[in-house]
Coordinates of C-alpha atoms in Angstrom, one line a residue:
Chain A
M10 CA 0.8 -35.5 -14.2
A11 CA 2.9 -37.5 -11.1
G12 CA 3.0 -36.3 -7.3
A13 CA 6.1 -34.7 -6.7
F14 CA 5.4 -32.7 -10.2
K15 CA 2.2 -31.8 -10.7
G16 CA 1.5 -28.8 -13.3
C17 CA 3.8 -27.1 -15.3
Q18 CA 3.1 -29.9 -18.4
K19 CA 4.3 -28.4 -21.9
I20 CA 1.4 -28.9 -23.8
R21 CA 0.9 -29.0 -28.0
G22 CA 0.3 -30.8 -31.0
P23 CA -2.8 -34.5 -30.4
Q24 CA -2.1 -33.7 -26.8
L25 CA -3.4 -29.8 -27.2
R26 CA -6.5 -31.1 -28.9
N27 CA -7.5 -33.6 -26.4
L28 CA -7.5 -31.3 -23.6
L29 CA -9.6 -28.4 -25.6
E30 CA -12.3 -31.3 -27.0
A31 CA -13.1 -32.3 -23.4
K32 CA -13.8 -28.8 -22.4
D33 CA -17.2 -26.7 -22.4
F34 CA -15.9 -23.5 -21.9
I35 CA -12.7 -21.4 -21.8
L36 CA -11.7 -18.4 -20.2
L37 CA -9.3 -15.9 -21.2
D38 CA -7.5 -13.5 -20.2
C39 CA -6.7 -10.6 -22.3
D40 CA -3.3 -8.7 -21.6
G41 CA -0.7 -10.4 -22.4
V42 CA -2.3 -13.4 -23.6
L43 CA -4.6 -12.2 -26.7
W44 CA -3.1 -8.8 -27.5
H45 CA -0.7 -5.8 -25.7
G46 CA -1.7 -3.1 -25.9
E47 CA -3.0 -2.4 -29.3
K48 CA -0.7 -5.1 -31.1
A49 CA -2.8 -7.8 -30.7
V50 CA -0.5 -11.7 -29.7
T51 CA -0.1 -13.2 -34.0
G52 CA -2.8 -15.9 -34.0
A53 CA -4.5 -15.2 -31.4
A54 CA -6.9 -13.5 -33.0
T55 CA -7.9 -16.9 -35.7
V56 CA -7.1 -19.0 -32.2
V57 CA -10.4 -17.2 -30.9
N58 CA -12.3 -16.9 -33.6
S59 CA -12.3 -20.6 -34.5
L60 CA -13.1 -21.5 -30.4
I61 CA -16.0 -19.7 -31.2
R62 CA -16.8 -21.2 -34.1
N63 CA -15.5 -24.7 -33.3
G64 CA -18.8 -24.2 -30.3
K65 CA -16.5 -23.8 -27.8
H66 CA -17.9 -21.0 -24.9
V67 CA -15.8 -18.7 -24.8
V68 CA -15.4 -15.6 -22.3
F69 CA -13.2 -13.1 -21.3
V70 CA -12.1 -12.3 -17.6
T71 CA -9.5 -9.4 -17.2
N72 CA -8.6 -7.5 -14.3
N73 CA -8.5 -4.6 -16.8
C74 CA -11.1 -2.2 -15.2
T75 CA -10.0 0.9 -17.4
R76 CA -12.0 0.5 -20.2
P77 CA -16.6 0.1 -20.7
R78 CA -17.0 -3.4 -22.0
E79 CA -18.7 -1.9 -25.3
K80 CA -14.6 -0.1 -26.1
Y81 CA -13.5 -3.9 -25.5
V82 CA -16.3 -5.2 -28.4
H83 CA -14.8 -2.4 -30.3
K84 CA -11.1 -3.4 -29.6
F85 CA -11.8 -7.4 -30.2
S86 CA -12.9 -6.1 -33.4
R87 CA -10.3 -3.8 -34.4
L88 CA -7.4 -6.5 -33.9
G89 CA -9.8 -9.2 -35.6
F90 CA -11.0 -10.9 -32.9
T91 CA -14.3 -10.2 -35.2
D92 CA -16.7 -12.9 -33.2
V93 CA -17.0 -11.5 -30.1
M94 CA -19.7 -10.1 -28.4
L95 CA -21.0 -7.8 -25.3
E96 CA -21.6 -10.7 -23.1
Q97 CA -18.7 -13.0 -23.8
I98 CA -16.9 -9.7 -21.9
F99 CA -16.0 -9.7 -17.9
S100 CA -13.9 -7.2 -16.6
S101 CA -13.3 -6.3 -13.1
S102 CA -15.0 -3.4 -13.7
Y103 CA -18.8 -5.0 -15.2
C104 CA -18.4 -7.3 -11.9
S105 CA -17.9 -5.0 -9.0
A106 CA -20.7 -3.1 -10.8
L107 CA -22.8 -6.3 -10.6
Y108 CA -20.8 -7.1 -7.2
L109 CA -22.8 -4.0 -6.0
R110 CA -26.0 -4.2 -7.3
D111 CA -27.0 -7.3 -7.1
V112 CA -25.2 -9.2 -4.4
V113 CA -24.8 -5.7 -1.7
K114 CA -27.7 -4.5 -3.2
I115 CA -26.2 -1.0 -2.6
S116 CA -28.7 1.6 -1.1
G117 CA -26.2 5.1 -0.8
Q118 CA -23.9 6.2 -3.3
V119 CA -20.2 4.8 -3.8
F120 CA -16.6 6.8 -3.5
V121 CA -14.9 5.0 -6.8
M122 CA -11.0 5.7 -6.8
G123 CA -10.8 4.2 -9.9
C124 CA -11.0 5.8 -13.8
E125 CA -14.3 7.6 -15.8
A126 CA -15.0 3.9 -16.7
L127 CA -15.3 2.1 -13.8
R128 CA -17.8 4.4 -13.3
S129 CA -19.7 4.1 -15.7
E130 CA -19.9 0.5 -15.9
L131 CA -21.6 1.6 -12.0
Q132 CA -24.2 4.3 -13.6
E133 CA -25.3 2.1 -16.2
A134 CA -25.7 -1.1 -13.6
G135 CA -28.2 1.7 -11.7
V136 CA -25.6 2.0 -9.2
S137 CA -25.2 6.0 -7.7
C138 CA -21.6 7.2 -7.4
V139 CA -20.3 10.8 -5.6
E140 CA -19.7 13.3 -7.8
E141 CA -16.4 15.1 -7.8
A142 CA -15.6 18.2 -8.1
E143 CA -12.6 19.5 -9.1
D144 CA -11.3 22.1 -6.8
P145 CA -7.9 22.7 -7.0
D146 CA -8.0 24.6 -3.5
A147 CA -9.6 21.9 -1.6
T148 CA -7.7 19.9 1.1
I149 CA -8.8 17.1 3.0
Y150 CA -8.5 19.4 5.8
N151 CA -11.5 21.6 4.3
C152 CA -13.6 18.9 1.3
P153 CA -16.7 18.6 2.2
L154 CA -17.7 14.4 2.5
A155 CA -20.0 13.0 0.7
P156 CA -23.2 12.0 3.5
D157 CA -24.7 8.9 2.5
V158 CA -21.5 6.8 1.1
K159 CA -22.2 2.9 1.5
A160 CA -18.8 1.9 0.1
V161 CA -15.7 2.4 -1.4
L162 CA -14.4 1.2 -4.7
V163 CA -10.9 0.9 -5.6
G164 CA -9.4 0.3 -9.5
H165 CA -6.8 1.6 -11.5
D166 CA -6.8 5.2 -11.2
D167 CA -4.5 7.1 -13.2
K168 CA -5.9 10.8 -11.7
M169 CA -5.2 9.7 -8.2
T170 CA -4.3 12.2 -5.8
F171 CA -3.7 12.2 -2.0
L172 CA -6.9 14.1 -1.4
K173 CA -9.0 10.9 -3.2
L174 CA -6.8 8.6 -0.7
A175 CA -7.3 10.7 1.8
K176 CA -11.3 11.5 1.6
A177 CA -11.6 7.2 0.9
S178 CA -9.5 6.4 3.9
C179 CA -12.0 9.2 5.6
Y180 CA -15.1 7.1 4.5
L181 CA -13.9 3.8 5.7
R182 CA -14.5 5.1 9.6
D183 CA -17.8 4.6 8.9
P184 CA -18.0 0.2 9.7
D185 CA -21.1 0.2 7.3
C186 CA -19.6 1.6 4.5
L187 CA -18.2 -1.2 2.2
F188 CA -14.5 -1.8 0.2
L189 CA -13.9 -2.9 -2.6
A190 CA -11.2 -3.3 -5.0
T191 CA -11.5 -4.2 -9.3
D192 CA -9.0 -5.9 -8.0
I193 CA -5.1 -6.5 -7.0
D194 CA -2.9 -6.4 -10.0
P195 CA 0.7 -5.0 -8.6
W196 CA 1.2 -3.6 -11.7
H197 CA 0.8 -3.4 -15.3
P198 CA 4.6 -3.6 -18.2
L199 CA 4.3 -0.3 -20.0
S200 CA 7.3 -0.7 -23.0
G201 CA 10.2 0.2 -22.6
G202 CA 10.4 -0.8 -19.2
R203 CA 8.4 1.0 -17.3
I204 CA 6.0 -0.1 -14.9
L205 CA 2.4 1.2 -14.3
P206 CA 1.1 0.5 -10.7
G207 CA -2.1 -1.1 -10.9
S208 CA -5.1 -1.1 -8.6
G209 CA -3.4 -3.0 -6.0
S210 CA -1.2 -0.6 -5.4
L211 CA -4.0 1.7 -5.0
T212 CA -6.0 -0.9 -2.7
A213 CA -2.7 -1.5 0.0
A214 CA -2.5 2.2 0.4
L215 CA -5.8 2.8 1.4
E216 CA -5.9 -0.9 3.6
V217 CA -2.7 1.3 5.8
S218 CA -4.7 3.6 6.2
S219 CA -8.0 2.6 6.9
G220 CA -6.6 -0.1 8.8
R221 CA -9.2 -2.6 6.7
K222 CA -8.9 -5.0 4.2
A223 CA -10.4 -4.8 0.7
T224 CA -13.2 -7.3 -0.9
V225 CA -11.6 -8.1 -4.3
I226 CA -14.4 -8.7 -7.0
G227 CA -11.4 -9.9 -10.0
K228 CA -9.6 -12.4 -9.8
P229 CA -7.5 -14.1 -8.3
S230 CA -11.4 -14.0 -6.1
R231 CA -14.2 -16.5 -7.7
F232 CA -16.1 -14.1 -7.7
M233 CA -16.0 -13.5 -11.7
F234 CA -16.6 -17.2 -11.9
E235 CA -19.4 -17.2 -10.1
C236 CA -21.1 -13.8 -12.2
I237 CA -20.5 -16.5 -15.3
S238 CA -21.7 -19.1 -14.0
S239 CA -24.9 -16.7 -13.1
Q240 CA -24.9 -15.4 -17.0
F241 CA -24.8 -18.7 -18.5
E242 CA -26.4 -22.2 -18.3
G243 CA -24.6 -25.3 -17.2
V244 CA -21.3 -24.1 -16.6
D245 CA -19.6 -27.0 -15.1
P246 CA -15.6 -26.4 -13.2
A247 CA -14.6 -29.4 -14.5
K248 CA -15.7 -28.6 -18.5
C249 CA -13.3 -25.2 -17.6
L250 CA -10.2 -24.0 -19.0
M251 CA -8.6 -21.0 -17.7
I252 CA -5.9 -19.3 -19.7
G253 CA -3.7 -16.1 -18.4
D254 CA 0.0 -15.2 -18.3
R255 CA -0.3 -14.3 -14.8
L256 CA 0.3 -17.1 -11.8
E257 CA -0.2 -15.0 -9.1
T258 CA -3.5 -13.5 -10.8
D259 CA -5.2 -16.2 -13.4
M260 CA -3.4 -19.7 -12.3
L261 CA -4.4 -18.9 -8.6
F262 CA -7.8 -17.4 -9.8
G263 CA -8.3 -20.7 -12.0
A264 CA -7.4 -23.1 -8.7
N265 CA -9.8 -21.3 -6.4
C266 CA -12.6 -22.2 -8.9
R267 CA -11.4 -25.6 -9.1
L268 CA -10.7 -24.9 -12.8
D269 CA -7.9 -26.3 -15.2
T270 CA -5.5 -24.0 -15.4
M271 CA -3.3 -22.9 -18.8
L272 CA -0.1 -20.6 -18.6
T273 CA 1.0 -18.8 -21.5
L274 CA 4.1 -17.2 -22.1
T275 CA 3.5 -14.1 -24.1
G276 CA 2.7 -12.4 -20.8
V277 CA 4.2 -11.2 -17.3
S278 CA 5.3 -15.0 -15.7
Q279 CA 7.7 -17.2 -17.0
T280 CA 8.6 -21.5 -17.1
K281 CA 11.1 -20.6 -13.8
D282 CA 8.2 -18.7 -12.4
A283 CA 6.0 -21.7 -12.6
E284 CA 9.1 -23.7 -11.7
E285 CA 9.8 -22.1 -8.8
Y286 CA 6.3 -22.4 -7.4
R287 CA 5.8 -25.4 -7.6
D288 CA 8.6 -26.4 -6.4
S289 CA 8.7 -25.0 -2.7
E290 CA 8.2 -26.8 -0.3
L291 CA 5.0 -24.1 0.7
T292 CA 2.5 -25.7 0.1
T293 CA 0.0 -22.6 -0.6
N294 CA 2.3 -22.0 -3.2
H295 CA 1.0 -24.6 -5.4
S296 CA -1.6 -22.7 -6.2
F297 CA 0.2 -20.9 -8.5
V298 CA 1.3 -23.8 -10.9
P299 CA -0.8 -24.2 -14.0
D300 CA -1.5 -27.4 -15.1
Y301 CA -0.4 -26.5 -18.5
I302 CA 2.0 -24.7 -20.4
V303 CA 1.9 -23.2 -24.0
D304 CA 3.8 -20.6 -25.6
S305 CA 1.7 -18.6 -27.3
I306 CA -1.9 -18.9 -27.8
A307 CA -1.2 -19.3 -31.3
D308 CA 0.1 -23.5 -30.4
F309 CA -3.4 -23.8 -30.7
L310 CA -3.5 -23.3 -34.1
P311 CA -2.3 -27.4 -35.3
A312 CA -5.4 -28.5 -33.9
F313 CA -8.0 -26.5 -35.2
E314 CA -6.2 -26.6 -39.0
E315 CA -6.1 -30.6 -38.4
Q316 CA -9.6 -30.5 -37.4
D317 CA -10.8 -29.0 -40.2
E318 CA -9.5 -30.2 -42.4
Q319 CA -11.4 -33.4 -41.2
S320 CA -14.1 -31.7 -41.1
N321 CA -14.1 -30.7 -44.5
Chain B
M24 CA 6.1 -5.8 37.2
A25 CA 6.2 -9.7 37.3
G26 CA 6.1 -12.4 34.7
A27 CA 2.4 -12.6 33.0
F28 CA 2.1 -8.9 33.7
K29 CA 5.0 -7.4 32.7
G30 CA 4.7 -3.5 31.4
C31 CA 1.3 -0.4 31.5
Q32 CA 2.6 0.2 35.1
K33 CA 0.0 2.9 35.7
I34 CA 3.1 5.9 37.1
R35 CA 3.0 9.2 39.6
G36 CA 4.3 11.3 42.4
P37 CA 7.3 9.6 44.2
Q38 CA 7.9 6.5 42.0
L39 CA 7.7 9.0 38.5
R40 CA 9.8 11.2 40.2
N41 CA 12.4 8.4 41.4
L42 CA 12.3 6.9 37.7
L43 CA 12.8 10.6 36.2
E44 CA 15.8 10.5 38.7
A45 CA 17.4 7.6 37.0
K46 CA 17.1 8.7 33.5
D47 CA 19.6 11.3 31.2
F48 CA 17.7 11.2 27.9
I49 CA 14.4 11.6 28.0
L50 CA 13.5 10.5 24.3
L51 CA 10.1 12.8 23.7
D52 CA 7.9 11.7 20.8
C53 CA 5.8 15.7 19.5
D54 CA 2.1 15.3 18.0
G55 CA 0.0 13.5 20.8
V56 CA 2.6 13.9 23.3
L57 CA 3.6 17.6 23.5
W58 CA 0.7 19.0 21.8
H59 CA -2.2 18.6 18.7
G60 CA -1.9 21.0 15.6
E61 CA -1.3 24.4 16.9
K62 CA -2.1 23.8 20.9
A63 CA 0.3 22.8 23.5
V64 CA -1.0 19.9 26.3
T65 CA -1.8 21.5 28.9
G66 CA 1.2 21.4 30.7
A67 CA 3.8 20.7 28.7
A68 CA 6.0 23.4 27.7
T69 CA 6.7 23.9 31.8
V70 CA 7.9 20.0 32.0
V71 CA 9.9 20.7 28.7
N72 CA 11.6 23.8 30.1
S73 CA 12.2 22.1 33.7
L74 CA 13.4 18.8 32.9
I75 CA 15.8 20.8 30.2
R76 CA 16.5 23.3 33.2
N77 CA 17.1 20.6 35.5
G78 CA 19.9 18.8 33.1
K79 CA 18.8 16.2 31.5
H80 CA 19.1 15.9 27.6
V81 CA 15.8 16.2 26.2
V82 CA 15.7 14.8 22.6
F83 CA 12.9 15.1 20.4
V84 CA 12.0 12.0 17.8
T85 CA 9.0 12.7 15.8
N86 CA 8.2 10.6 12.2
N87 CA 6.9 13.8 11.2
C88 CA 8.5 14.8 7.7
T89 CA 6.5 17.5 6.4
R90 CA 8.9 20.0 8.9
P91 CA 12.4 21.6 8.5
R92 CA 14.1 21.5 12.1
E93 CA 14.1 25.6 12.1
K94 CA 10.0 25.2 11.7
Y95 CA 10.1 22.9 14.3
V96 CA 12.5 25.6 16.5
H97 CA 9.5 28.2 15.9
K98 CA 6.7 26.0 17.2
F99 CA 8.6 24.8 20.1
S100 CA 9.2 28.2 20.8
R101 CA 5.8 29.7 19.7
L102 CA 4.1 27.5 21.6
G103 CA 5.9 28.3 24.9
F104 CA 8.8 25.3 24.3
T105 CA 10.9 28.3 25.1
D106 CA 14.7 26.0 25.7
V107 CA 14.7 23.8 23.1
M108 CA 17.3 24.2 20.5
L109 CA 17.7 23.2 16.7
E110 CA 20.4 20.2 17.7
Q111 CA 17.8 18.8 20.5
I112 CA 15.6 18.0 16.8
F113 CA 15.5 14.0 15.6
S114 CA 13.2 14.7 12.7
S115 CA 13.1 11.6 10.3
S116 CA 13.5 14.1 7.3
Y117 CA 16.3 14.7 9.2
C118 CA 17.8 11.6 9.3
S119 CA 16.8 10.3 5.8
A120 CA 19.4 13.0 4.9
L121 CA 21.5 12.0 7.3
Y122 CA 21.3 8.3 6.1
L123 CA 21.9 8.7 2.7
R124 CA 24.6 11.1 3.3
D125 CA 26.9 9.5 6.0
V126 CA 25.6 5.7 6.0
V127 CA 25.0 5.2 2.7
K128 CA 26.6 8.0 1.0
I129 CA 24.6 8.3 -2.1
S130 CA 26.2 9.5 -5.6
G131 CA 23.7 10.4 -8.0
Q132 CA 21.0 12.3 -7.8
V133 CA 17.5 11.0 -4.9
F134 CA 13.5 11.1 -6.3
V135 CA 11.4 12.2 -3.3
M136 CA 8.1 11.1 -2.7
G137 CA 7.5 13.5 0.1
C138 CA 6.4 17.2 0.7
E139 CA 8.9 20.4 0.6
A140 CA 10.1 20.3 3.5
L141 CA 11.3 16.5 3.0
R142 CA 13.7 18.2 0.1
S143 CA 14.7 21.0 1.2
E144 CA 16.2 18.7 4.9
L145 CA 18.3 16.8 2.3
Q146 CA 19.4 19.7 0.1
E147 CA 20.4 21.3 3.1
A148 CA 22.7 18.1 3.9
G149 CA 24.5 18.4 0.2
V150 CA 21.8 15.6 -1.3
S151 CA 20.8 16.4 -4.5
C152 CA 17.3 15.6 -5.8
V153 CA 15.8 15.1 -8.6
E154 CA 13.7 18.6 -9.9
E155 CA 9.6 17.9 -10.6
A156 CA 8.7 20.0 -13.7
E157 CA 4.7 20.6 -13.5
D158 CA 3.3 19.7 -16.9
P159 CA -0.3 18.5 -16.6
D160 CA 0.0 16.6 -19.7
A161 CA 2.6 14.3 -18.2
T162 CA 1.9 10.7 -18.2
I163 CA 4.3 7.9 -17.3
Y164 CA 3.9 6.8 -20.9
N165 CA 5.3 10.1 -22.2
C166 CA 7.4 12.0 -19.2
P167 CA 11.3 11.8 -19.1
L168 CA 12.9 9.9 -16.2
A169 CA 16.3 11.0 -14.5
P170 CA 19.4 8.8 -15.9
D171 CA 21.0 9.4 -12.2
V172 CA 18.6 8.5 -10.2
K173 CA 19.6 5.9 -6.7
A174 CA 17.5 6.8 -3.7
V175 CA 13.5 7.1 -4.1
L176 CA 12.8 8.6 -0.6
V177 CA 9.0 8.3 0.4
G178 CA 7.3 10.4 3.6
H179 CA 3.9 12.3 3.8
D180 CA 2.9 13.5 0.1
D181 CA -0.5 16.1 0.4
K182 CA 0.7 16.3 -3.4
M183 CA 1.5 13.0 -4.1
T184 CA -0.3 11.6 -7.4
F185 CA 0.0 8.8 -9.7
L186 CA 2.2 10.0 -11.7
K187 CA 4.7 10.5 -9.1
L188 CA 3.5 6.7 -7.6
A189 CA 4.5 5.7 -11.3
K190 CA 7.7 7.2 -11.6
A191 CA 9.3 6.2 -8.7
S192 CA 7.9 2.7 -9.8
C193 CA 9.7 2.7 -12.4
Y194 CA 13.0 3.7 -11.1
L195 CA 13.1 1.2 -8.4
R196 CA 13.0 -1.6 -11.2
D197 CA 17.2 -1.0 -11.3
P198 CA 17.8 -2.9 -8.7
D199 CA 21.0 -0.7 -7.4
C200 CA 18.3 2.2 -6.3
L201 CA 17.8 2.7 -3.0
F202 CA 13.9 2.3 -1.3
L203 CA 14.2 4.3 1.6
A204 CA 10.7 5.4 3.6
T205 CA 10.9 8.0 6.5
D206 CA 8.3 6.8 8.4
I207 CA 5.3 4.2 7.7
D208 CA 3.0 5.9 9.4
P209 CA -0.2 4.3 8.5
W210 CA -2.4 7.7 9.1
H211 CA -3.1 10.8 11.2
P212 CA -6.0 11.9 13.5
L213 CA -7.0 15.2 11.9
S214 CA -10.4 17.1 13.5
G215 CA -14.3 16.1 13.4
G216 CA -13.2 12.4 12.8
R217 CA -11.2 13.0 9.3
I218 CA -7.7 11.4 8.5
L219 CA -4.9 11.8 7.4
P220 CA -3.0 9.1 5.0
G221 CA 0.3 8.7 6.2
S222 CA 3.8 7.7 4.8
G223 CA 2.9 4.1 5.5
S224 CA 0.3 4.1 3.4
L225 CA 2.0 5.9 0.4
T226 CA 4.5 3.6 0.6
A227 CA 2.5 0.6 1.2
A228 CA 1.5 1.5 -2.6
L229 CA 5.1 1.4 -3.9
E230 CA 6.1 -1.5 -2.0
V231 CA 3.3 -2.7 -4.0
S232 CA 4.0 -1.5 -7.4
S233 CA 7.8 -2.0 -7.2
G234 CA 8.0 -5.7 -5.5
R235 CA 10.4 -4.3 -3.2
K236 CA 10.1 -3.1 0.8
A237 CA 11.7 -0.1 2.0
T238 CA 14.0 0.6 4.4
V239 CA 12.8 2.4 7.1
I240 CA 14.6 5.6 8.7
G241 CA 12.2 6.7 11.1
K242 CA 10.2 4.8 14.5
P243 CA 10.0 2.2 14.8
S244 CA 13.5 1.7 12.8
R245 CA 16.3 2.2 15.5
F246 CA 18.4 4.0 13.0
M247 CA 17.1 7.4 14.8
F248 CA 18.4 6.3 18.1
E249 CA 21.6 5.1 16.3
C250 CA 21.7 9.2 15.3
I251 CA 21.4 10.4 18.2
S252 CA 23.7 8.4 20.0
S253 CA 26.3 9.9 17.2
Q254 CA 25.2 13.3 18.1
F255 CA 25.8 12.9 21.9
E256 CA 28.6 11.2 24.2
G257 CA 28.1 9.2 26.3
V258 CA 24.2 7.6 25.5
D259 CA 23.7 4.5 27.4
P260 CA 19.8 2.6 26.4
A261 CA 20.0 2.5 30.0
K262 CA 19.2 5.4 31.0
C263 CA 17.4 6.8 28.5
L264 CA 13.6 7.3 28.3
M265 CA 11.0 6.7 25.4
I266 CA 8.2 8.8 26.2
G267 CA 5.0 8.4 23.4
D268 CA 1.8 8.1 22.3
R269 CA 1.3 5.4 19.7
L270 CA 1.9 2.0 20.7
E271 CA 3.1 0.4 17.2
T272 CA 5.9 3.0 16.7
D273 CA 7.2 5.3 20.0
M274 CA 7.1 1.5 22.0
L275 CA 8.1 -0.7 19.8
F276 CA 10.7 1.6 18.8
G277 CA 12.0 2.2 22.5
A278 CA 11.7 -1.4 22.5
N279 CA 13.9 -2.4 19.2
C280 CA 16.4 0.0 21.0
R281 CA 16.2 -1.7 24.6
L282 CA 14.9 2.0 26.3
D283 CA 12.3 2.3 29.2
T284 CA 8.5 3.2 27.3
M285 CA 6.0 4.9 28.6
L286 CA 2.8 6.0 26.8
T287 CA 1.2 9.3 27.2
L288 CA -3.1 9.1 26.6
T289 CA -2.8 12.6 25.7
G290 CA -2.5 11.0 21.7
V291 CA -3.9 7.9 19.5
S292 CA -2.5 4.7 22.0
Q293 CA -5.0 4.1 25.0
T294 CA -4.6 2.1 28.4
K295 CA -6.6 -1.0 26.8
D296 CA -4.5 -1.4 23.9
A297 CA -1.8 -1.3 25.4
E298 CA -3.0 -4.0 27.4
E299 CA -4.0 -6.1 24.7
Y300 CA -0.9 -6.6 23.6
R301 CA 0.5 -7.0 27.2
D302 CA -2.1 -9.7 27.5
S303 CA -1.8 -11.3 23.4
E304 CA -0.4 -14.9 23.9
L305 CA 1.7 -13.7 20.6
T306 CA 5.0 -12.6 22.1
T307 CA 6.0 -10.3 19.2
N308 CA 3.6 -7.6 20.2
H309 CA 5.2 -7.7 23.7
S310 CA 6.9 -5.1 22.3
F311 CA 4.4 -2.9 21.6
V312 CA 3.3 -2.9 25.9
P313 CA 4.9 0.4 27.4
D314 CA 6.8 -0.3 30.8
Y315 CA 5.1 3.2 31.8
I316 CA 1.3 4.7 31.5
V317 CA 0.6 8.8 32.8
D318 CA -2.6 10.4 32.0
S319 CA -0.3 13.2 30.3
I320 CA 2.8 14.4 30.5
A321 CA 1.8 17.0 32.5
D322 CA 1.7 13.8 35.2
F323 CA 5.5 15.0 35.5
L324 CA 4.5 18.6 37.4
P325 CA 4.1 17.4 40.9
A326 CA 7.7 15.1 40.1
F327 CA 9.1 19.4 39.4
E328 CA 7.9 20.9 42.3
E329 CA 8.9 18.8 45.1
Q330 CA 12.0 18.8 43.1
D331 CA 12.4 23.3 43.1
E332 CA 10.6 23.8 46.6
Q333 CA 14.1 20.7 48.0
S334 CA 16.5 22.7 45.7
N335 CA 15.0 26.2 47.4

């Protein structure tokens, strides 16, 4: 990787094996890397199970905040990732709960513009959330507002309404009320060419209506890496590899945390997107460039097969 | 108004009378200038009626898209503005309808993320809107999408839901589908310190989820002035005065259209906000600076009293 064309190295075979040998921690995004919805990427489960059995620390770093970590364990298991444990899963909802409890040591309640899973992740951590009464006649003109809201947390919320947005905007009038976002993913692909607006879309709405900027917990913010470092001993960024499918979140996250980065082409971003960033004259764009590119996480398979043969 | 301190001239008495004499067209914002909700600003109705009786062209330029123009006429009349006619009212919803019908000559349907008044303004102009079925079980995974949507129009929508946002995002995947916003007002003040998220908040959400930028119809875009120019003969920007209460929309609108601008202090923006923009080193901020400032539109009253005395 020299000078002008740093990054985007297509890697496979012995090079890939050497890279893996140099790393202790493998950080993996989930959607678009390991699975699409309920369908595992072919070979992904074998790769993850092999990494774990070969003694690597494998952790999952996901901005998906719609599922409590227990449900992630079930999903991993259901899709054939049989060796994954709760402690390996770092979702933006779990990390948001840690942030509120351990970093800002919140007193008072949190107003959540997000789904039920996000609320239950907070409650599990002992962080109290405003209970929302479902009153179809309530409007921002007449609804009650809780007196002790000390943070507004925005995540993916497929039950988002104008009233929730308006309430959140009102709470944020208080400069002592924190403004957090689980992540700022703009949208997620669905089947049939449809898309799902992401937390970043709702965060943008609230940023405009409140005139404030959110503190982002998920990728590309460094905070999730700090959570990982606090839960495992001896995490050395130089010995970590971040693997993801989205340049603007996964690769930037890796760059922000000084990790080597790898793009898999089974998700949102493609090689030409990465090369455009690489060849851009805007240096800030270079943080989106992966060090390495693989077609799929399944490209790791030969590395293990040879390894397994050698060890037999 | 010399050099470094251009703008923000507090004006009253004879100077104000001279300014009015030099202008043929008085463009007025409504909320925060003429009324707050259902309460007229003291003296505003007398001023407006006097301007009209003194032969000025008075037009109302409002980003409020929640009321059809007929209802505006009723509101004007109810609050004592007895001489106001339909033709004087330019709302962002009316101008959006004109834009779709006359400028882009839309064929196909418009998906509206806005209130009923916006839809009826479009339908009145002969622009067809997608009918939304109210199915509580519909999700973005299973709902039907109309096949011939050629524009998405966002306005103030206090019935906004995640599903509407998701549908709009899907329609905008088609690069031939236009993306319009009635206005980008970020929020509106309510009583008791509450706020109402504005069209700008919803537009931001959709811009992020679609990865596109909206074409804005309302202030500060020039388009509403083009609508006015098309409906009246001989509109000369040099003979127009734009009066409003919000620097970022009303004053910028005036600057964009090369009109003299006047801030009234009965609404959102205050003198110190205007002076901060004036004294800013960022030249783009200078477009937010009003040429003139009055405490209230009622400051015009003495000008007419003297005029009326003179003419008696």
